[in-house]
């Protein structure tokens, strides 16, 4: 696989640039980028945010500015994006400013330690090759190479060239029917449930939705009050029944941590659901391998369509398809990226011949 990676590590590029480095965005992502730069002895010159977010804040000792102010102060500069986004308006703005100045969106870990580099790919070259060999079509294989090159370089053009609307997956890969039983692991506030209902025109048999975070679970309950045949659980998806510790984080996600102070009950799907299901989705903040292991009996027995997020851990890009393949060799794998910067919503989808019309 390493021979297909044509890009340099983004961190090496930032270390070698003579342009002032300007951070775009605040928060946890910016903290991680700054930490990684400091490890390499690289300083950033300034920071800006969207005009709607600039209120005279101080971040890491610097006043947060508007993009227009940065343009007035610097003739040219290197922009380093430090947050995640998927709305069209912000992405259009990003496309504009990335055409005006050098621009990268480094791939910092979501639920992992260590940044994604060429060296990581080289270290696991055989695993990446095996995962690549499981992909069922040329488009998935090209997407896979594109996303790996993005993760190494932070060049957002790789994301844009790999984008696919989610509706394509449901209609052309999953071929959803009127009798689906959907198991949603990591249901958040019901966003994928809504997506599923919309794309099936409300014709399905049953939905099981698990969400570990208590605050998100309340949103899930509220947003699905009028949803028919849905069963919700304030549980984490795991490989067995267990009490886990989570570290509460701002925003959407909580992080599994041995030092966490929030107890969350977890379960394996094989113990929880005792009927055939046809679609299994996993977006569980880096616990995808655990969730797959906890559903392996059901996967072998029912051969459900699989929707598996592959961006939380560096190893997800090879470990997830290899694990499923070890459970059942009949699955065909597809890989697509959906609109998001950085490579969030880069997912594996898997079906067996039973699922293909």
Coordinates of N, CA and C in Angstrom, one line a residue, residues 8-247:
X8 N 3.5 13.6 1.1 CA 4.4 13.8 2.3 C 3.5 13.9 3.5
X9 N 4.1 13.6 4.7 CA 3.4 13.8 5.9 C 3.1 15.3 6.1
X10 N 1.9 15.7 6.5 CA 1.5 17.1 6.6 C 2.4 17.8 7.7
X11 N 2.8 17.1 8.7 CA 3.6 17.7 9.7 C 5.0 18.0 9.2
X12 N 5.6 17.2 8.3 CA 6.9 17.5 7.7 C 6.8 18.8 6.8
X13 N 5.6 18.9 6.1 CA 5.4 20.0 5.3 C 5.3 21.3 6.1
X14 N 4.6 21.2 7.2 CA 4.4 22.4 8.1 C 5.8 22.8 8.7
X15 N 6.6 21.8 9.0 CA 7.9 22.1 9.6 C 8.8 22.8 8.6
X16 N 8.7 22.5 7.4 CA 9.6 23.0 6.4 C 9.1 24.3 5.7
X17 N 7.8 24.7 5.9 CA 7.4 25.9 5.2 C 8.0 27.1 5.8
X18 N 8.2 28.1 4.9 CA 8.7 29.4 5.4 C 7.6 30.4 5.6
X19 N 6.4 30.0 5.2 CA 5.2 30.9 5.4 C 4.8 30.9 6.8
X20 N 4.2 31.9 7.3 CA 3.6 31.9 8.7 C 2.4 30.9 8.7
X21 N 2.3 30.1 9.8 CA 1.3 29.2 9.9 C 0.1 29.8 10.7
X22 N -1.0 29.8 10.1 CA -2.2 30.4 10.7 C -3.3 29.3 10.9
X23 N -3.7 29.2 12.2 CA -4.7 28.2 12.5 C -6.1 28.7 12.2
X24 N -6.9 27.8 11.7 CA -8.3 28.1 11.5 C -9.2 27.3 12.4
X25 N -9.7 27.9 13.4 CA -10.6 27.2 14.4 C -10.0 27.1 15.8
X26 N -10.9 27.0 16.7 CA -10.5 26.8 18.1 C -11.0 25.5 18.7
X27 N -10.8 25.2 19.9 CA -11.3 24.1 20.6 C -10.3 22.9 20.7
X28 N -10.9 21.7 20.9 CA -10.1 20.5 21.1 C -9.3 20.2 19.9
X29 N -9.8 20.3 18.7 CA -9.0 20.0 17.5 C -7.8 20.9 17.4
X30 N -7.9 22.2 17.7 CA -6.8 23.1 17.7 C -5.8 22.8 18.8
X31 N -6.3 22.4 19.9 CA -5.4 22.0 21.0 C -4.5 20.8 20.5
X32 N -5.1 19.8 19.8 CA -4.3 18.7 19.4 C -3.3 19.1 18.3
X33 N -3.7 20.0 17.4 CA -2.8 20.4 16.3 C -1.7 21.2 16.9
X34 N -1.9 22.1 17.9 CA -0.9 22.8 18.5 C 0.1 21.9 19.2
X35 N -0.4 20.9 19.9 CA 0.4 20.0 20.6 C 1.3 19.2 19.7
X36 N 0.8 18.8 18.5 CA 1.6 18.1 17.5 C 2.6 19.0 16.9
X37 N 2.3 20.2 16.7 CA 3.3 21.2 16.1 C 4.4 21.4 17.1
X38 N 4.0 21.6 18.4 CA 5.0 21.9 19.4 C 6.0 20.7 19.6
X39 N 5.5 19.5 19.4 CA 6.4 18.3 19.5 C 7.5 18.4 18.4
X40 N 7.2 19.0 17.3 CA 8.1 19.1 16.2 C 8.8 20.5 16.2
X41 N 8.7 21.3 17.2 CA 9.3 22.5 17.3 C 8.8 23.6 16.4
X42 N 7.5 23.5 16.0 CA 6.9 24.4 15.0 C 5.9 25.3 15.8
X43 N 6.1 26.6 15.5 CA 5.2 27.6 16.1 C 4.2 28.1 15.1
X44 N 3.0 28.5 15.6 CA 2.0 29.1 14.7 C 2.0 30.6 15.0
X45 N 1.7 31.3 13.9 CA 1.8 32.8 14.0 C 0.5 33.5 14.5
X46 N -0.6 32.9 14.1 CA -1.9 33.5 14.4 C -3.0 32.5 14.3
X47 N -4.3 33.0 14.6 CA -5.4 32.1 14.6 C -6.6 32.9 14.2
X48 N -7.5 32.3 13.4 CA -8.7 33.0 13.0 C -9.9 32.0 13.1
X49 N -11.1 32.5 13.1 CA -12.3 31.7 13.1 C -13.3 32.4 12.2
X50 N -14.4 31.7 12.0 CA -15.5 32.3 11.2 C -16.0 33.6 11.9
X51 N -16.4 34.5 11.1 CA -16.8 35.8 11.6 C -17.9 35.7 12.7
X52 N -18.8 34.8 12.6 CA -19.8 34.7 13.6 C -19.3 34.2 15.0
X53 N -18.1 33.6 15.0 CA -17.5 33.1 16.2 C -16.5 34.0 16.9
X54 N -16.1 35.1 16.2 CA -15.1 36.0 16.7 C -15.7 37.0 17.6
X55 N -15.3 36.9 18.9 CA -15.9 37.9 19.9 C -14.7 38.3 20.8
X56 N -13.6 38.5 20.3 CA -12.4 39.0 21.1 C -11.8 37.9 22.0
X57 N -12.0 36.6 21.7 CA -11.5 35.6 22.5 C -10.0 35.5 22.4
X58 N -9.4 35.0 23.5 CA -8.0 34.7 23.5 C -7.8 33.2 23.5
X59 N -7.0 32.6 22.6 CA -6.8 31.2 22.5 C -5.3 30.9 22.4
X60 N -4.8 30.2 23.4 CA -3.3 29.9 23.5 C -2.5 31.2 23.4
X61 N -3.0 32.2 24.1 CA -2.3 33.5 24.3 C -2.4 34.4 23.1
X62 N -3.2 34.0 22.1 CA -3.4 34.9 20.9 C -4.9 35.3 20.7
X63 N -5.1 36.5 20.3 CA -6.4 37.0 20.0 C -6.9 36.3 18.8
X64 N -8.1 35.8 18.9 CA -8.8 35.1 17.7 C -9.3 36.2 16.7
X65 N -8.8 36.1 15.5 CA -9.1 37.2 14.5 C -10.1 36.7 13.4
X66 N -10.6 37.6 12.6 CA -11.3 37.3 11.4 C -10.4 37.0 10.3
X67 N -10.9 36.2 9.3 CA -10.0 35.9 8.1 C -9.6 37.2 7.4
X68 N -10.5 38.2 7.3 CA -10.2 39.5 6.7 C -9.0 40.2 7.4
X69 N -8.9 40.1 8.7 CA -7.8 40.7 9.5 C -6.5 40.0 9.1
X70 N -6.6 38.6 9.0 CA -5.4 37.9 8.7 C -4.8 38.3 7.3
X71 N -5.8 38.4 6.4 CA -5.4 38.8 5.0 C -4.8 40.2 5.0
X72 N -5.2 41.1 5.9 CA -4.6 42.5 5.9 C -3.2 42.5 6.5
X73 N -3.0 41.5 7.5 CA -1.7 41.5 8.2 C -0.6 40.7 7.5
X74 N -1.0 39.7 6.7 CA 0.0 38.9 6.1 C -0.2 38.9 4.5
X75 N 0.9 38.9 3.8 CA 0.9 38.9 2.4 C 0.5 37.5 1.9
X76 N 1.1 36.5 2.5 CA 0.7 35.1 2.2 C 0.9 34.3 3.5
X77 N 0.2 33.1 3.6 CA 0.3 32.3 4.8 C -0.2 30.9 4.6
X78 N 0.1 30.0 5.5 CA -0.3 28.6 5.4 C -1.4 28.4 6.4
X79 N -2.6 28.0 5.9 CA -3.8 27.8 6.8 C -3.8 26.3 7.2
X80 N -4.0 26.1 8.5 CA -4.1 24.8 9.1 C -5.5 24.7 9.8
X81 N -6.4 23.9 9.2 CA -7.8 23.8 9.7 C -7.8 22.9 10.9
X82 N -8.5 23.3 12.0 CA -8.5 22.6 13.3 C -9.8 22.2 13.8
X83 N -10.8 22.0 12.9 CA -12.1 21.6 13.4 C -12.8 20.7 12.3
X84 N -13.9 20.2 12.7 CA -14.7 19.3 11.7 C -15.9 20.0 11.3
X85 N -16.3 19.8 10.0 CA -17.4 20.5 9.5 C -18.0 19.7 8.3
X86 N -19.4 19.9 8.1 CA -20.0 19.2 6.9 C -21.1 20.1 6.3
X87 N -21.3 21.3 6.8 CA -22.4 22.1 6.2 C -21.8 22.8 5.0
X88 N -22.7 23.0 4.0 CA -22.3 23.5 2.7 C -21.7 24.9 2.7
X89 N -22.3 25.7 3.6 CA -21.9 27.1 3.6 C -20.4 27.2 4.0
X90 N -20.0 26.5 5.1 CA -18.7 26.5 5.6 C -17.7 25.9 4.6
X91 N -18.1 24.8 4.0 CA -17.3 24.1 3.1 C -17.1 25.0 1.8
X92 N -18.1 25.7 1.4 CA -17.9 26.6 0.3 C -16.8 27.7 0.6
X93 N -16.9 28.2 1.9 CA -15.9 29.2 2.3 C -14.5 28.5 2.4
X94 N -14.4 27.3 2.8 CA -13.1 26.6 2.9 C -12.6 26.4 1.5
X95 N -13.4 26.1 0.5 CA -13.0 26.0 -0.9 C -12.4 27.3 -1.4
X96 N -13.0 28.4 -1.0 CA -12.6 29.7 -1.4 C -11.2 30.0 -0.9
X97 N -11.1 29.9 0.5 CA -9.8 30.3 1.1 C -8.7 29.3 0.7
X98 N -9.0 28.1 0.5 CA -8.0 27.1 0.1 C -7.5 27.3 -1.3
X99 N -8.2 28.1 -2.1 CA -7.8 28.4 -3.4 C -6.9 29.7 -3.4
X100 N -6.9 30.4 -2.3 CA -6.2 31.7 -2.1 C -4.8 31.5 -1.4
X101 N -4.8 30.4 -0.6 CA -3.5 30.2 0.2 C -3.3 28.7 0.4
X102 N -2.1 28.3 0.7 CA -1.9 26.9 1.0 C -2.7 26.5 2.2
X103 N -3.3 25.3 2.2 CA -4.3 24.9 3.1 C -4.2 23.4 3.4
X104 N -4.3 23.0 4.7 CA -4.3 21.6 5.1 C -5.3 21.5 6.2
X105 N -5.9 20.3 6.3 CA -6.7 19.9 7.5 C -6.1 18.6 8.1
X106 N -5.2 18.7 9.0 CA -4.5 17.6 9.5 C -5.5 16.6 10.2
X107 N -5.1 15.3 10.0 CA -6.0 14.2 10.6 C -5.5 13.9 12.0
X108 N -6.1 14.6 13.0 CA -5.7 14.3 14.4 C -6.7 13.2 14.9
X109 N -6.2 12.5 15.9 CA -7.0 11.3 16.3 C -8.3 11.7 17.0
X110 N -9.3 10.9 16.7 CA -10.6 11.1 17.4 C -10.6 10.2 18.7
X111 N -10.3 9.0 18.6 CA -10.3 8.1 19.8 C -9.0 7.2 19.8
X112 N -7.9 7.8 19.4 CA -6.7 7.1 19.3 C -5.5 8.0 19.8
X113 N -4.4 7.4 19.9 CA -3.2 8.2 20.2 C -2.3 8.1 19.0
X114 N -1.6 9.2 18.7 CA -0.7 9.1 17.5 C -1.3 9.6 16.2
X115 N -0.6 10.4 15.5 CA -1.2 10.9 14.2 C -1.0 9.9 13.1
X116 N -1.7 10.1 12.0 CA -1.7 9.2 10.9 C -0.5 9.6 10.0
X117 N 0.4 8.7 9.7 CA 1.6 9.1 8.9 C 1.9 8.0 7.9
X118 N 2.8 8.4 6.9 CA 3.3 7.4 6.0 C 4.0 6.2 6.7
X119 N 4.6 6.5 7.8 CA 5.3 5.5 8.6 C 4.3 4.5 9.2
X120 N 3.1 5.0 9.6 CA 2.1 4.1 10.1 C 1.6 3.1 9.0
X121 N 1.4 3.7 7.8 CA 1.0 2.8 6.7 C 2.1 1.8 6.4
X122 N 3.3 2.2 6.4 CA 4.4 1.3 6.1 C 4.5 0.2 7.1
X123 N 4.3 0.6 8.4 CA 4.4 -0.4 9.5 C 3.3 -1.5 9.4
X124 N 2.2 -1.1 8.8 CA 1.0 -2.0 8.7 C 0.7 -2.3 7.2
X125 N 1.7 -2.3 6.4 CA 1.5 -2.4 5.0 C 0.8 -3.6 4.5
X126 N 1.1 -4.8 5.1 CA 0.4 -6.0 4.7 C -1.1 -6.0 5.1
X127 N -1.4 -5.4 6.2 CA -2.8 -5.3 6.7 C -3.6 -4.4 5.7
X128 N -3.0 -3.2 5.4 CA -3.6 -2.3 4.4 C -3.8 -3.0 3.1
X129 N -2.9 -3.7 2.6 CA -3.0 -4.5 1.4 C -4.1 -5.5 1.4
X130 N -4.2 -6.2 2.5 CA -5.3 -7.2 2.6 C -6.7 -6.5 2.6
X131 N -6.8 -5.4 3.3 CA -8.1 -4.7 3.4 C -8.4 -4.2 2.0
X132 N -7.5 -3.6 1.3 CA -7.6 -3.1 -0.1 C -8.1 -4.2 -1.0
X133 N -7.6 -5.4 -0.8 CA -7.9 -6.5 -1.7 C -9.4 -7.0 -1.5
X134 N -10.0 -6.6 -0.4 CA -11.3 -7.0 -0.1 C -12.4 -6.1 -0.7
X135 N -11.9 -4.9 -1.2 CA -12.9 -4.0 -1.8 C -13.4 -4.5 -3.1
X136 N -14.7 -4.2 -3.3 CA -15.4 -4.9 -4.4 C -15.4 -4.2 -5.7
X137 N -15.1 -2.9 -5.8 CA -15.1 -2.2 -7.0 C -14.0 -1.2 -7.1
X138 N -13.8 -0.7 -8.4 CA -12.7 0.3 -8.6 C -12.9 1.6 -7.9
X139 N -14.2 2.0 -7.8 CA -14.4 3.3 -7.1 C -14.1 3.2 -5.6
X140 N -14.4 2.1 -5.0 CA -14.0 1.9 -3.6 C -12.5 1.9 -3.4
X141 N -11.9 1.2 -4.3 CA -10.4 1.1 -4.2 C -9.8 2.5 -4.4
X142 N -10.3 3.3 -5.3 CA -9.7 4.6 -5.5 C -10.0 5.5 -4.3
X143 N -11.3 5.4 -3.8 CA -11.6 6.2 -2.6 C -10.7 5.8 -1.4
X144 N -10.4 4.6 -1.3 CA -9.5 4.1 -0.2 C -8.1 4.7 -0.3
X145 N -7.6 4.7 -1.5 CA -6.3 5.3 -1.7 C -6.3 6.9 -1.5
X146 N -7.4 7.5 -2.0 CA -7.6 8.9 -1.7 C -7.6 9.3 -0.3
X147 N -8.4 8.5 0.5 CA -8.5 8.9 1.9 C -7.2 8.6 2.7
X148 N -6.5 7.6 2.3 CA -5.2 7.4 2.9 C -4.2 8.5 2.6
X149 N -4.3 9.0 1.4 CA -3.4 10.1 1.0 C -3.9 11.4 1.7
X150 N -5.2 11.5 1.9 CA -5.6 12.7 2.7 C -5.1 12.6 4.2
X151 N -5.3 11.4 4.8 CA -4.9 11.3 6.2 C -3.4 11.6 6.4
X152 N -2.6 11.3 5.4 CA -1.2 11.6 5.5 C -0.9 13.1 5.2
X153 N -1.6 13.6 4.2 CA -1.2 15.0 3.8 C -2.1 16.1 4.3
X154 N -3.3 15.8 4.7 CA -4.3 16.9 5.0 C -4.8 17.6 3.9
X155 N -4.6 17.2 2.6 CA -5.0 17.9 1.4 C -6.5 17.6 1.2
X156 N -7.4 18.6 1.3 CA -8.8 18.4 1.3 C -9.3 18.0 -0.1
X157 N -8.5 18.2 -1.2 CA -9.0 17.8 -2.5 C -9.3 16.3 -2.6
X158 N -8.6 15.5 -1.8 CA -8.8 14.1 -1.8 C -10.2 13.8 -1.3
X159 N -10.7 14.6 -0.3 CA -12.0 14.3 0.2 C -13.1 14.7 -0.8
X160 N -12.9 15.8 -1.5 CA -13.9 16.2 -2.5 C -14.0 15.3 -3.6
X161 N -12.9 14.7 -4.0 CA -12.9 13.8 -5.2 C -13.5 12.4 -4.8
X162 N -13.7 12.1 -3.5 CA -14.2 10.9 -3.0 C -15.6 10.9 -2.5
X163 N -16.2 12.1 -2.6 CA -17.6 12.3 -2.0 C -18.6 11.5 -2.7
X164 N -19.5 11.0 -2.0 CA -20.7 10.3 -2.5 C -21.9 10.5 -1.6
X165 N -23.0 10.8 -2.2 CA -24.2 11.1 -1.4 C -24.7 9.8 -0.7
X166 N -25.1 9.9 0.5 CA -25.4 8.7 1.3 C -26.6 7.9 0.7
X167 N -27.5 8.6 0.0 CA -28.6 7.9 -0.6 C -28.2 6.9 -1.6
X168 N -27.0 7.1 -2.2 CA -26.5 6.0 -3.1 C -26.3 4.7 -2.4
X169 N -25.8 4.8 -1.2 CA -25.5 3.6 -0.5 C -26.7 2.8 -0.2
X170 N -27.8 3.5 0.3 CA -29.0 2.8 0.6 C -29.7 2.2 -0.6
X171 N -29.6 2.9 -1.7 CA -30.3 2.4 -2.9 C -29.5 1.5 -3.7
X172 N -28.2 1.7 -3.9 CA -27.4 0.9 -4.9 C -26.6 -0.1 -4.2
X173 N -26.2 0.0 -2.9 CA -25.4 -1.0 -2.2 C -26.3 -1.8 -1.3
X174 N -27.1 -1.2 -0.5 CA -28.0 -1.9 0.4 C -29.3 -2.4 -0.2
X175 N -29.8 -1.7 -1.2 CA -31.1 -2.1 -1.8 C -32.2 -2.3 -0.7
X176 N -32.4 -1.3 0.1 CA -33.4 -1.4 1.2 C -34.8 -1.8 0.7
X177 N -35.4 -2.7 1.4 CA -36.8 -3.1 1.1 C -37.7 -2.6 2.2
X178 N -38.9 -3.1 2.1 CA -40.0 -2.7 3.0 C -40.0 -3.5 4.4
X179 N -39.1 -4.4 4.5 CA -39.2 -5.3 5.7 C -37.9 -5.3 6.5
X180 N -37.2 -4.1 6.5 CA -35.9 -4.0 7.1 C -36.0 -4.0 8.6
X181 N -35.1 -4.6 9.3 CA -34.9 -4.5 10.8 C -33.5 -3.8 11.0
X182 N -33.5 -2.6 11.4 CA -32.3 -1.8 11.5 C -31.8 -1.7 12.9
X183 N -30.5 -2.0 13.1 CA -29.9 -1.9 14.4 C -28.9 -0.8 14.3
X184 N -29.1 0.3 15.1 CA -28.3 1.5 15.0 C -27.5 1.6 16.3
X185 N -26.2 1.3 16.2 CA -25.2 1.4 17.3 C -24.5 2.7 17.3
X186 N -24.7 3.6 18.3 CA -24.2 4.9 18.3 C -25.3 5.8 17.6
X187 N -26.5 5.8 18.1 CA -27.6 6.4 17.5 C -27.6 7.9 17.6
X188 N -26.8 8.5 18.5 CA -26.7 9.9 18.8 C -28.1 10.5 19.1
X189 N -28.6 11.4 18.3 CA -29.9 12.0 18.6 C -30.9 11.5 17.6
X190 N -30.6 10.4 16.9 CA -31.5 9.8 16.0 C -31.3 10.3 14.6
X191 N -30.1 10.8 14.3 CA -29.9 11.4 12.9 C -29.9 10.3 11.9
X192 N -29.3 9.1 12.1 CA -29.3 8.0 11.2 C -30.6 7.3 11.1
X193 N -31.3 7.3 12.2 CA -32.7 6.8 12.2 C -33.6 7.6 11.3
X194 N -33.5 8.9 11.4 CA -34.2 9.8 10.5 C -33.8 9.5 9.0
X195 N -32.5 9.4 8.8 CA -32.0 9.1 7.4 C -32.6 7.8 6.9
X196 N -32.6 6.8 7.7 CA -33.1 5.5 7.4 C -34.6 5.5 7.0
X197 N -35.4 6.2 7.9 CA -36.8 6.3 7.7 C -37.1 7.1 6.4
X198 N -36.4 8.2 6.2 CA -36.6 9.0 4.9 C -36.3 8.1 3.7
X199 N -35.2 7.4 3.7 CA -34.8 6.6 2.5 C -35.6 5.3 2.3
X200 N -36.4 4.9 3.3 CA -37.3 3.8 3.2 C -38.7 4.2 3.0
X201 N -38.9 5.6 3.0 CA -40.3 6.1 2.9 C -41.1 5.7 4.0
X202 N -40.5 5.4 5.2 CA -41.2 5.0 6.4 C -41.7 3.6 6.4
X203 N -41.2 2.8 5.4 CA -41.6 1.4 5.3 C -40.5 0.5 5.8
X204 N -40.7 0.0 7.0 CA -39.7 -0.9 7.6 C -40.4 -1.7 8.6
X205 N -39.7 -2.7 9.2 CA -40.4 -3.6 10.2 C -40.1 -3.1 11.6
X206 N -38.8 -2.8 11.9 CA -38.4 -2.5 13.3 C -37.1 -1.8 13.3
X207 N -36.9 -1.0 14.4 CA -35.6 -0.3 14.6 C -35.2 -0.5 16.0
X208 N -33.9 -0.9 16.2 CA -33.3 -0.9 17.5 C -32.2 0.1 17.6
X209 N -32.2 1.0 18.5 CA -31.3 2.1 18.6 C -30.6 2.2 19.9
X210 N -29.2 2.1 19.9 CA -28.4 2.2 21.2 C -27.6 3.5 21.2
X211 N -27.7 4.2 22.3 CA -26.8 5.4 22.5 C -26.3 5.4 23.9
X212 N -25.0 5.5 24.0 CA -24.3 5.4 25.3 C -24.4 6.7 26.2
X213 N -24.3 7.8 25.5 CA -24.3 9.1 26.2 C -25.7 9.5 26.7
X214 N -25.8 9.8 28.0 CA -27.1 10.0 28.6 C -27.8 11.3 28.0
X215 N -27.0 12.3 27.8 CA -27.6 13.6 27.2 C -28.0 13.3 25.8
X216 N -27.2 12.6 25.0 CA -27.6 12.3 23.6 C -28.9 11.4 23.6
X217 N -28.9 10.5 24.6 CA -30.0 9.5 24.6 C -31.3 10.3 24.9
X218 N -31.3 11.3 25.7 CA -32.5 12.1 25.9 C -33.0 12.7 24.6
X219 N -32.0 13.2 23.8 CA -32.4 13.8 22.5 C -32.9 12.7 21.6
X220 N -32.4 11.5 21.7 CA -32.8 10.4 20.8 C -34.3 10.1 21.2
X221 N -34.6 10.0 22.5 CA -36.0 9.8 22.9 C -36.9 10.8 22.4
X222 N -36.5 12.1 22.6 CA -37.4 13.2 22.2 C -37.6 13.2 20.7
X223 N -36.6 12.9 19.9 CA -36.7 12.9 18.4 C -37.4 11.7 17.8
X224 N -37.6 10.7 18.6 CA -38.2 9.5 18.1 C -39.5 9.2 18.8
X225 N -40.1 10.2 19.5 CA -41.3 10.0 20.2 C -42.5 9.5 19.3
X226 N -42.5 9.9 18.1 CA -43.6 9.5 17.2 C -43.1 8.4 16.2
X227 N -41.9 7.9 16.4 CA -41.4 6.9 15.5 C -42.0 5.5 15.8
X228 N -42.6 4.9 14.8 CA -43.2 3.6 15.1 C -42.2 2.4 15.1
X229 N -42.5 1.4 16.0 CA -41.7 0.2 16.1 C -40.2 0.5 16.3
X230 N -39.9 1.4 17.2 CA -38.5 1.6 17.6 C -38.3 1.3 19.0
X231 N -37.2 0.6 19.3 CA -36.8 0.2 20.7 C -35.4 0.9 21.0
X232 N -35.4 1.7 22.0 CA -34.2 2.5 22.3 C -33.6 2.0 23.6
X233 N -32.3 2.1 23.7 CA -31.5 1.6 24.8 C -30.4 2.6 25.1
X234 N -30.3 3.0 26.4 CA -29.2 3.8 26.9 C -28.0 2.9 27.2
X235 N -27.4 2.4 26.2 CA -26.3 1.4 26.3 C -25.2 1.6 25.3
X236 N -24.0 1.2 25.7 CA -22.9 1.2 24.8 C -22.8 -0.2 24.1
X237 N -22.4 -0.2 22.8 CA -22.2 -1.4 22.1 C -20.8 -1.9 22.4
X238 N -20.7 -3.2 22.8 CA -19.4 -3.7 23.3 C -19.4 -5.2 22.9
X239 N -18.4 -5.9 23.4 CA -18.2 -7.3 23.1 C -18.8 -8.2 24.2
X240 N -19.3 -7.6 25.3 CA -19.9 -8.4 26.4 C -20.6 -7.4 27.3
X241 N -21.4 -7.9 28.2 CA -22.1 -7.0 29.2 C -21.0 -6.6 30.2
X242 N -21.0 -5.3 30.3 CA -19.9 -4.7 31.2 C -20.3 -3.3 31.5
X243 N -19.7 -2.8 32.7 CA -19.9 -1.3 33.0 C -18.6 -0.7 32.6
X244 N -18.7 0.4 31.7 CA -17.5 1.1 31.2 C -17.4 2.4 31.8
X245 N -16.2 3.0 31.8 CA -16.0 4.4 32.2 C -15.7 5.3 31.0
X246 N -16.5 6.4 31.0 CA -16.3 7.4 29.9 C -15.8 8.7 30.5
X247 N -15.0 9.4 29.7 CA -14.6 10.7 30.0 C -15.5 11.7 29.2

